[in-house]
Short mmCIF file of C-alpha atoms and ligand atoms in Angstrom, two decimals:
data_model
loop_
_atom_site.label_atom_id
_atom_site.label_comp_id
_atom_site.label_asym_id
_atom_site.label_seq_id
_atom_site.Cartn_x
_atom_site.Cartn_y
_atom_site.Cartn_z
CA UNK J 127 0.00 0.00 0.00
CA UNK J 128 1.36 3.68 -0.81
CA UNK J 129 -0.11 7.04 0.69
CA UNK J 130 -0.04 10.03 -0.54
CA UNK J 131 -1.43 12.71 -3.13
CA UNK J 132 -3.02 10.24 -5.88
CA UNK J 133 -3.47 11.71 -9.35
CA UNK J 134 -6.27 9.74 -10.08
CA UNK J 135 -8.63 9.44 -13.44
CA UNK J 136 -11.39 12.38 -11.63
CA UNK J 137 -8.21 14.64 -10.31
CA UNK J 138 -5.84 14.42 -6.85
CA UNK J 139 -6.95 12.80 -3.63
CA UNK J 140 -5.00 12.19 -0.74
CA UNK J 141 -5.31 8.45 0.93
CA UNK J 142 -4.41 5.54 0.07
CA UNK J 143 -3.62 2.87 -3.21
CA UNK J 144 -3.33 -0.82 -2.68
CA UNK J 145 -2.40 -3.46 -5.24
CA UNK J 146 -1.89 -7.47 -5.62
CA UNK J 147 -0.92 -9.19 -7.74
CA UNK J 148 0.55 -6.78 -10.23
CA UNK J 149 -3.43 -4.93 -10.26
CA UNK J 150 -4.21 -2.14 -8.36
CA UNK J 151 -7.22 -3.57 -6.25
CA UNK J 152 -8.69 -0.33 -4.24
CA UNK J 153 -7.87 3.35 -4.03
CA UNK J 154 -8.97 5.49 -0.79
CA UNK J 155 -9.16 8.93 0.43
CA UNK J 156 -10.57 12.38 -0.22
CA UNK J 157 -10.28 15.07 -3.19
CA UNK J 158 -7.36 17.30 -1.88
CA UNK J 159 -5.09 20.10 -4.03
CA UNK J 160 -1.70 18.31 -3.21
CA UNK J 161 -0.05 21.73 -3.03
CA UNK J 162 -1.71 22.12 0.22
CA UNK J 163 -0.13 19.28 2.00
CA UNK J 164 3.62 17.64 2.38
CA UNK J 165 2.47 14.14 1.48
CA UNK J 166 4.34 12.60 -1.79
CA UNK J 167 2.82 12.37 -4.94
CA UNK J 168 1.78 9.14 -6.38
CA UNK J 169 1.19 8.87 -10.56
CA UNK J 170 1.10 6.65 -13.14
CA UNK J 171 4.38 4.99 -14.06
CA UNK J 172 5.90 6.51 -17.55
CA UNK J 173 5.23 4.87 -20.55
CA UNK J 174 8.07 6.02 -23.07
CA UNK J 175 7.33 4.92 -26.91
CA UNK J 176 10.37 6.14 -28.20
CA UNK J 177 13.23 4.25 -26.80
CA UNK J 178 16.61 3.26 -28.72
CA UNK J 179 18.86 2.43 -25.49
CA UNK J 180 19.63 3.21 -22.03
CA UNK J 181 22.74 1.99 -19.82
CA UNK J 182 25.63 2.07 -21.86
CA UNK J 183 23.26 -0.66 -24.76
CA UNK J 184 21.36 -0.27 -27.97
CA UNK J 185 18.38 -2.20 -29.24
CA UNK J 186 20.19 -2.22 -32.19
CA UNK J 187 22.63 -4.89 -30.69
CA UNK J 188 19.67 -7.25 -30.21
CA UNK J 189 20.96 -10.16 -27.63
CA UNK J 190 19.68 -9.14 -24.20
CA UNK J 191 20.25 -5.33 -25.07
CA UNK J 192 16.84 -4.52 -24.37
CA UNK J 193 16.74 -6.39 -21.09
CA UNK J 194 19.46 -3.49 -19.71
CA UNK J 195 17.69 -0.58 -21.30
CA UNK J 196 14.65 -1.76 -19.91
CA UNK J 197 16.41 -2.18 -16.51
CA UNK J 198 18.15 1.37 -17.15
CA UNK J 199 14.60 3.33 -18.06
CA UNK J 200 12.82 1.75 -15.03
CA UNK J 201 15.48 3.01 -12.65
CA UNK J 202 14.09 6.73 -13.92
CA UNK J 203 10.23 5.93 -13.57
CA UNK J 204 9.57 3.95 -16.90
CA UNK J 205 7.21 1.30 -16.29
CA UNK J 206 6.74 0.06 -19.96
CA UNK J 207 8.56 1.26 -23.31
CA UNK J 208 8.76 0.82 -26.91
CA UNK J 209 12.05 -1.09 -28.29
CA UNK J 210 12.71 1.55 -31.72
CA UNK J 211 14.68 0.57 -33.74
CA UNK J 212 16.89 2.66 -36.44
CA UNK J 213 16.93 2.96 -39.78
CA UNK J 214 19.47 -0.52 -40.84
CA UNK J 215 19.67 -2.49 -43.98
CA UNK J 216 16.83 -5.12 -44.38
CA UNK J 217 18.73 -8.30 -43.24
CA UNK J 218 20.04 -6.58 -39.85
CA UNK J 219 16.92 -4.59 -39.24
CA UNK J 220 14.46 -8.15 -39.67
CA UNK J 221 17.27 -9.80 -37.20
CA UNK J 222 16.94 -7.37 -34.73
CA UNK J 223 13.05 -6.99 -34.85
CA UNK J 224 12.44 -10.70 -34.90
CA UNK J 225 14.98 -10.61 -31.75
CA UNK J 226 12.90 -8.26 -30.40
CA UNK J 227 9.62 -10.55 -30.27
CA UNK J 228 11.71 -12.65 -27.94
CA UNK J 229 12.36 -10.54 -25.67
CA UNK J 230 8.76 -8.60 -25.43
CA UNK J 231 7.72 -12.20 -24.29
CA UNK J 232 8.83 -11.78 -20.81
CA UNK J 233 9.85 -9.09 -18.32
CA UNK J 234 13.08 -8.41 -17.48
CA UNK J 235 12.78 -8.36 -13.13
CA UNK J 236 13.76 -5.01 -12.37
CA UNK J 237 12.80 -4.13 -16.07
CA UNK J 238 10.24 -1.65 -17.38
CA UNK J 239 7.20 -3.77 -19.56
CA UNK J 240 8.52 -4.20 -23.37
CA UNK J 241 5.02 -2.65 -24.65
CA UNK J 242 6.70 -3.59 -28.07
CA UNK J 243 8.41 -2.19 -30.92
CA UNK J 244 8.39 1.16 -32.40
CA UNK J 245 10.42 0.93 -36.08
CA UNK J 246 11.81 4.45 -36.94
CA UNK J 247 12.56 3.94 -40.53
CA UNK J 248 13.88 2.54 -42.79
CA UNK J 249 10.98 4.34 -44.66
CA UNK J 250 12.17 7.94 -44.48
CA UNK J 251 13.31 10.61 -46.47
CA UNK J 252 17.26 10.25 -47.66
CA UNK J 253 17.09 14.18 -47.76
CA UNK J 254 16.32 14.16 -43.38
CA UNK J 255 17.86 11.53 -41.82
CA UNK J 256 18.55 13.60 -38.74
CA UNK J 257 20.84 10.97 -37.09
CA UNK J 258 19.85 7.90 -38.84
CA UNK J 259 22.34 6.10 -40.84
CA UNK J 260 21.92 6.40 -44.02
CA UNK J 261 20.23 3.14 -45.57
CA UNK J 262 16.64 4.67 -45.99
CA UNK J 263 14.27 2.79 -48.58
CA UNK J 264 11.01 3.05 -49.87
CA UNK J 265 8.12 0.89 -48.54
CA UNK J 266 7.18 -2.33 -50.40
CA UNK J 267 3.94 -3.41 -49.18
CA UNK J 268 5.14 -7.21 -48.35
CA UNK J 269 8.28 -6.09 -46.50
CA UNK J 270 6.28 -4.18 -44.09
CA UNK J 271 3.91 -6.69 -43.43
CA UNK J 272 6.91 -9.19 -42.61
CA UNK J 273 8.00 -7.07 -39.91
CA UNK J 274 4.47 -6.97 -38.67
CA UNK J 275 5.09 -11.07 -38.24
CA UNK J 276 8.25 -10.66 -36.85
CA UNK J 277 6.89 -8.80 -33.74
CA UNK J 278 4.33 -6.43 -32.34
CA UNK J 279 5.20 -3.45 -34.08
CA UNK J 280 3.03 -1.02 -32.33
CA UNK J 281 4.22 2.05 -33.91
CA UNK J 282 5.94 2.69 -37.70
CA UNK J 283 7.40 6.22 -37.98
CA UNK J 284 7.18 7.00 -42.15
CA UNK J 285 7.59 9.57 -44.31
CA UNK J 286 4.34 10.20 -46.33
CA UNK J 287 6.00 12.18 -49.41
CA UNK J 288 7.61 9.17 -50.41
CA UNK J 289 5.55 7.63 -53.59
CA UNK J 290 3.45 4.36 -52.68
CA UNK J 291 4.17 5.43 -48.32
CA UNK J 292 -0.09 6.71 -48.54
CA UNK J 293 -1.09 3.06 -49.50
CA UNK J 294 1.40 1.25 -46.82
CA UNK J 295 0.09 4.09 -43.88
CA UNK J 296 -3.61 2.77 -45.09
CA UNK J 297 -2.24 -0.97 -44.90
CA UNK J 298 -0.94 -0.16 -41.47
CA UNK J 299 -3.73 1.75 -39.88
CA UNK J 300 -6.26 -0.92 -40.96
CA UNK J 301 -3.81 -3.15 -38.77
CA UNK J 302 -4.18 -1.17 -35.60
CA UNK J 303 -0.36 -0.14 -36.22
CA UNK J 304 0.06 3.75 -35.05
CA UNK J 305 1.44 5.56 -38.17
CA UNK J 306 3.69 8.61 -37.53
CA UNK J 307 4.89 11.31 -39.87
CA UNK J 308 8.38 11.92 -39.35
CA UNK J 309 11.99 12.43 -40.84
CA UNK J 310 10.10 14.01 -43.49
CA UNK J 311 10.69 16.89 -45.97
CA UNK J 312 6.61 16.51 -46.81
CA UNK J 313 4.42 19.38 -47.21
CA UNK J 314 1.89 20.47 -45.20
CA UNK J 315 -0.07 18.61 -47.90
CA UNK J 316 1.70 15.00 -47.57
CA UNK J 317 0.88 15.72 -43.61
CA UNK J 318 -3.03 16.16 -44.40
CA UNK J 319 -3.16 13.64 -46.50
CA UNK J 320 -1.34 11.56 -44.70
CA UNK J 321 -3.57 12.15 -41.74
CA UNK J 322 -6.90 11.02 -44.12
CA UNK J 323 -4.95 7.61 -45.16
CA UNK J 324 -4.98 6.65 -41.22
CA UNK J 325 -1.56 8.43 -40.15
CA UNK J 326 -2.25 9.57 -36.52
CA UNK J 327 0.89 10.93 -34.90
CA UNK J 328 4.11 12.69 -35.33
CA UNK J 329 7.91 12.01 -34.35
CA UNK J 330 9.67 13.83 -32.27
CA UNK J 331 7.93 17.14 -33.46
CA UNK J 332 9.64 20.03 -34.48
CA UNK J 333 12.90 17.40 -35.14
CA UNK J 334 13.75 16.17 -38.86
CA UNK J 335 10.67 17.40 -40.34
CA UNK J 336 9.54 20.80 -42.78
CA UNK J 337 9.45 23.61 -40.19
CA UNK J 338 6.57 25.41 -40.26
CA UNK J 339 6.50 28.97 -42.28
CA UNK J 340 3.34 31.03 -42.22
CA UNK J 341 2.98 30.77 -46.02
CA UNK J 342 4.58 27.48 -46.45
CA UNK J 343 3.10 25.38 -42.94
CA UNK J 344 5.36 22.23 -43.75
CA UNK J 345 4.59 19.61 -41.55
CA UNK J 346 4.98 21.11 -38.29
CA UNK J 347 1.87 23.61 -39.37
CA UNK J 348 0.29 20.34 -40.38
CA UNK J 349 0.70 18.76 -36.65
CA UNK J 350 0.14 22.03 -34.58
CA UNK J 351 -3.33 22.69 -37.03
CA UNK J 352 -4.61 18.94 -37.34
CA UNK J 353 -3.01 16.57 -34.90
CA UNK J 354 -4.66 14.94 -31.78
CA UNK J 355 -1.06 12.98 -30.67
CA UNK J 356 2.21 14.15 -31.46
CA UNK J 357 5.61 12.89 -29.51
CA UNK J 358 7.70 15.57 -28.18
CA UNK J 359 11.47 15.70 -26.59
CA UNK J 360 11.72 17.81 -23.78
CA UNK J 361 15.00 17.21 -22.94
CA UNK J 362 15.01 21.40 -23.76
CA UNK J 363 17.60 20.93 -25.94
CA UNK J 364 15.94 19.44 -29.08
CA UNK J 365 13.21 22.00 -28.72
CA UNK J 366 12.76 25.47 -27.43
CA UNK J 367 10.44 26.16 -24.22
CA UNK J 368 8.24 28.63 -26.19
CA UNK J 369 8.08 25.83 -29.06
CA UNK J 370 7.10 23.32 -26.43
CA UNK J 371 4.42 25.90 -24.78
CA UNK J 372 2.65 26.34 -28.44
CA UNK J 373 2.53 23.06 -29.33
CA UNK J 374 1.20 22.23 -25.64
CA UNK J 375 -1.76 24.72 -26.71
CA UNK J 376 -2.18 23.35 -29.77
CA UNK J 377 -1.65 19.64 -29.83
CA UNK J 378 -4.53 18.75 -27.03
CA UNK J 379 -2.32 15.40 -26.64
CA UNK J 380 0.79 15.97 -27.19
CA UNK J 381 2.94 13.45 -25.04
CA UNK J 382 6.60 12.95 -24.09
CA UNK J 383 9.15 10.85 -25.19
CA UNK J 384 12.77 10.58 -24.32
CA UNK J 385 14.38 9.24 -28.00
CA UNK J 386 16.53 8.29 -25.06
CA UNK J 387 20.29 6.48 -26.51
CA UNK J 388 22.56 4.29 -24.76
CA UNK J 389 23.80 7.04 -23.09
CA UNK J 390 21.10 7.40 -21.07
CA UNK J 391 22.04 7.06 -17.54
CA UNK J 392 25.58 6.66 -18.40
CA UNK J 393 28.40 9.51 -18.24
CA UNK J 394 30.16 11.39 -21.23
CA UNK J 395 32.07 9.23 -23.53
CA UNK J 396 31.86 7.85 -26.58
CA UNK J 397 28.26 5.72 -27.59
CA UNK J 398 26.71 3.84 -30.15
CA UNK J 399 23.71 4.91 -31.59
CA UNK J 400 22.41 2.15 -34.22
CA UNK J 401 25.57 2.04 -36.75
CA UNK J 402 26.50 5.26 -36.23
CA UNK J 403 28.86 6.49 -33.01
CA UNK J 404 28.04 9.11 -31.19
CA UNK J 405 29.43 11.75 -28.20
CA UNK J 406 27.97 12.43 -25.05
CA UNK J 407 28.91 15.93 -23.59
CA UNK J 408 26.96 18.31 -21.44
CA UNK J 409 23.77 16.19 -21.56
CA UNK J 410 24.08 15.94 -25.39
CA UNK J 411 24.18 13.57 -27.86
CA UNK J 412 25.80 14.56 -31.45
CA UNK J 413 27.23 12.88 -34.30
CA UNK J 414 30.72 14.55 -35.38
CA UNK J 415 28.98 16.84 -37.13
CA UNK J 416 27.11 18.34 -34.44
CA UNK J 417 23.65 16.99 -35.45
CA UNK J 418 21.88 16.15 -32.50
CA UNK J 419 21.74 12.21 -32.38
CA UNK J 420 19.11 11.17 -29.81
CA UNK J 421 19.28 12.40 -26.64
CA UNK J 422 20.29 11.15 -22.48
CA UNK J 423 16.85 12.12 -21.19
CA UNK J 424 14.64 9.94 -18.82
CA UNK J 425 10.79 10.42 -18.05
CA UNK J 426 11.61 11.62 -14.31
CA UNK J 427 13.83 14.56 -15.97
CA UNK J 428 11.51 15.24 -18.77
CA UNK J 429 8.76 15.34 -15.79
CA UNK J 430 11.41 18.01 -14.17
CA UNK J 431 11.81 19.85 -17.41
CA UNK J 432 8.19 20.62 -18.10
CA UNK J 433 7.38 21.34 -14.32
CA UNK J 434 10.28 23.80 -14.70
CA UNK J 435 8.29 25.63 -17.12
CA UNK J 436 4.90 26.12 -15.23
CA UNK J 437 3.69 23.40 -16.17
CA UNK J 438 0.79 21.82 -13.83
CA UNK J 439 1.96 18.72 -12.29
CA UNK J 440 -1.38 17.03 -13.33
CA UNK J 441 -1.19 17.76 -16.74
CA UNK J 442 2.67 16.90 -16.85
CA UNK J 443 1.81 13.43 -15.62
CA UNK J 444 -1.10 13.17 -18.59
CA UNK J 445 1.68 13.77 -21.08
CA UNK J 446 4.39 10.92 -19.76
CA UNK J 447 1.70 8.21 -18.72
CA UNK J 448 -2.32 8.45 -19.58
CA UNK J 449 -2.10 10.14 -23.34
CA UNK J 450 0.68 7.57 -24.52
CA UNK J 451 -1.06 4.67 -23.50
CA UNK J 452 -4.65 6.09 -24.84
CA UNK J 453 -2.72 6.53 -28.40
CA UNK J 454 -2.08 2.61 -27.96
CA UNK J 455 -5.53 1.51 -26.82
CA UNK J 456 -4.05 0.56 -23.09
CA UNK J 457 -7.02 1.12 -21.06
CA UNK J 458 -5.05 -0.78 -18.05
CA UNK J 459 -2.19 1.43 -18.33
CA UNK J 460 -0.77 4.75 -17.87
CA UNK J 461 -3.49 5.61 -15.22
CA UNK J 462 -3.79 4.82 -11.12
CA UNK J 463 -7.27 2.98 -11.35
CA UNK J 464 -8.78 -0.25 -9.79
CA UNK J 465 -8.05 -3.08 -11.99
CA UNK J 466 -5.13 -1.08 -13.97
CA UNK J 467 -1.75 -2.48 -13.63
CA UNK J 468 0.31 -1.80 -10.82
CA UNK J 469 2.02 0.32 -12.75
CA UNK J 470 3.63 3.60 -10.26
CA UNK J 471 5.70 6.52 -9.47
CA UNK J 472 6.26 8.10 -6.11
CA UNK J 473 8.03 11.96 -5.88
CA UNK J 474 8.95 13.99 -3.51
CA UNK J 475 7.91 17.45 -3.20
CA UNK J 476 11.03 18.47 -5.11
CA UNK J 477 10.01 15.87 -8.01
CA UNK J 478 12.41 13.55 -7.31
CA UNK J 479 11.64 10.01 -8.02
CA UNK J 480 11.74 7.95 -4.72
CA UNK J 481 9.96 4.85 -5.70
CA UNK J 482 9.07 3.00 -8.98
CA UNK J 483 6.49 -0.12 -9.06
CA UNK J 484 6.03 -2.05 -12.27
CA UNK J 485 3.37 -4.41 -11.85
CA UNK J 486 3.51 -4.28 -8.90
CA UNK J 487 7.34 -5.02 -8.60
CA UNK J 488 9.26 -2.49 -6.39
CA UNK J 489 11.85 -1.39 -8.79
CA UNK J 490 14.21 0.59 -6.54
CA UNK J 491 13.63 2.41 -2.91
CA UNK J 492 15.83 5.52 -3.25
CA UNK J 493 15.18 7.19 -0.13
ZN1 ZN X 1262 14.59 8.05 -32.49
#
C-alpha cells in the first residue's frame, strides 16, 4: 500500500492505493489540491514509446540489449517502453526486430514492460535523416507486413511524401499499427493527406521534419493545425520552451518521449547509436557533425523539465503516462485505477523520483 497525493482518473486525492498481484485492487481517500499538504505524490508509471537504449546498450545490438535498457529506463520511472529501432539495412533490421519478439515475451525483473516495438525507418526521407544512418528505402507493401510477423510493431514512424508510403500508412492503420509522420521533408499537404490515409501521430515534433512557415506550414503547421497525438522531446535541448508551450496549446495530446540512446544514464564518452557512433557531452548527444543524435533524457527529468516551465503537475503526468497509452488503446495502463496495472511513481515534493512499481514489482527504494 502507498499514501499520498493520488493523481487519479477524476483529479488528486489524498489516501491511500493498494495493489496485488501486479493490479491495483482499491484506491482510498478524499479530493485534496496536493499543493496544500507535504504528502508525496503518487502517478502513473511513464510509458516512453520512443526508446533506442539506455545503460551504456542499444536495441540495435539485439541479444539481451533490451533487457538493460529496460532495466536502465525503469530506474528513472519507466514502467513500460517501446524497443525503436533505427533505420538498418533489411537483413540486420528483420534480425533485430524478430529478436525483439523474444524478448517482449517476458519481463526483465527489475525491467520496465517491453510494450513492443516502435520501427523508426527505414521508410524515411534520404534528404532528413537527422541521425539515422543512411540506408533509408522506400516501402514495399510485403516487406512491411513481414515485420508486422516478426513482432508487435506497435508504432511505424514514415515519411508520407515518399511515392506508394499513402497506400502502406492505409495498410498499417487498418492493422491497428500507429502511423507517424516523421523524418520528413513533406508538405503540409503529404501531412493532411497523410492524416486522411490513417496516419495519426508525429515524431519527435519540431525534429527532422519541414518547419513550419506562415505561407509554407510544412509539416509542423500540419501537426500544430490537425493533430490529436504528437511525440515531443523535452530534454530542452531538441526543442525550445516557447516551441514546447505552443505546441502544448495546440496539440490537445501531445505526449513525451525521451528518444533516449545508450547514453542514457551513463556519463560522457563515446556511444553507439544504431551504426552510427556518437558523443555524449553536457547532456548531449551529437554525431561529429554536431547533429543532434538522440538524446540522455529519462521520463523523471523530462517530468522536471516541463514542471520547470509552469507546467501543472497534473497535466505533466497526462503527457508521460495516460495520453501515450490512450494513443495505444491501453485502457489498463498509464493511469492509477482499480483493476489497472500496478504500474507507479512516487516523488517527492522536489520531483524527485523515490519509488518505482512495475506491476507491482518495487523497482528501486531511493530514499
Ligand atoms: Zn529516435
Amino acid at each position: 500500500m502507498l499514501k499520498g497525493n493520488i493523481l487519479t482518473t477524476d483529479g488528486w486525492i489524498n489516501g491511500s492505493v493498494r495493489f496485488e498481484n501486479g493490479r491495483v485492487t482499491a484506491l482510498e481517500g478524499h479530493i485534496a489540491d496536493p499543493l496544500a499538504n507535504d504528502a508525496p505524490y503518487i502517478l502513473p508509471g511513464f510509458i516512453d514509446l520512443h526508446v533506442h537504449g539506455g545503460g551504456g546498450r542499444d536495441i540495435m545490438e539485439g541479444g539481451d540489449a533490451a533487457d538493460t535498457v529496460a532495466r536502465q529506463h525503469a530506474q528513472h520511472g519507466t514502467t513500460s517502453l517501446l524497443a525503436t529501432t533505427m533505420t538498418a539495412p533489411r537483413d540486420e533490421l528483420m534480425a533485430v526486430v524478430a529478436g525483439l519478439c523474444e524478448q517482449a515475451r517476458h519481463r526483465a525483473a527489475g525491467g520496465a514492460r517491453m510494450l513492443g516495438v516502435h520501427l523508426e525507418g527505414p521508410y524515411i526521407n534520404p534528404g532528413k535523416l537527422g541521425a539515422q544512418p543512411d540506408a533509408a528505402t522506400v516501402a514495399v507493401r510485403d516487406e512491411v507486413l513481414k515485420y508486422l510477423d516478426l513482432a508487435p510493431i506497435r508504432v511505424v514512424t514514415i515519411a508520407p511524401e515518399i511515392s506508394g508510403h499513402l497506400d502502406i500508412i492505409s495498410e498499417l492503420a487498418a492493422r491497428g499499427v500507429r502511423v507517424q509522420l516523421g523524418h520528413s521533408l513533406g508538405t503540409y499537404d503529404d501531412a493532411v493527406n497523410a492524416l486522411k490515409h490513417g496516419a495519426r501521430g508525429f515524431t519527435h515534433l519540431f525534429n527532422a521534419m519541414s518547419p513550419l512557415h506562415h505561407r509554407d506550414p510544412g509539416m509542423v503547421g500540419a501537426a500544430l493545425a490537425h493533430a490529436e497525438y504528437a511525440e515531443l522531446i523535452p530534454d530542452l535541448l531538441h526543442v525550445h520552451p516557447g516551441a514546447i508551450r505552443a505546441a502544448i496549446r495546440a496539440i490537445p495530446r501531445l505526449y513525451v518521449v525521451t528518444d533516449s540512446t545508450s547514453a542514457a544514464g551513463m556519463p560522457d564518452g563515446e556511444y553507439r547509436l544504431g551504426s552510427q557512433h556518437v558523443t555524449k557531452c553536457m547532456g548531449g548527444v551529437r554525431l561529429a557533425d554536431g547533429t543532434l543524435a538522440g538524446s540522455t533524457l529519462t521520463m523523471d527529468q523530462a517530468l522536471r523539465n516541463l514542471v520547470s516551465l509552469g507546467i501543472p503537475l497534473a497535466d505533466v503526468s497526462n503527457r508521460l503516462s495516460r495520453f501515450p497509452a490512450d494513443y495505444l488503446g491501453l485502457e489498463d495502463r498509464g493511469r492509477i485505477a482499480r483493476g489497472a496495472w500496478a504500474d507507479l511513481v512516487v516523488l517527492d515534493r522536489e520531483h524527485a523520483l523515490t519509488a518505482t512499481y512495475v506491476e507491482g514489482e518495487s523497482i528501486v527504494e531511493y530514499a
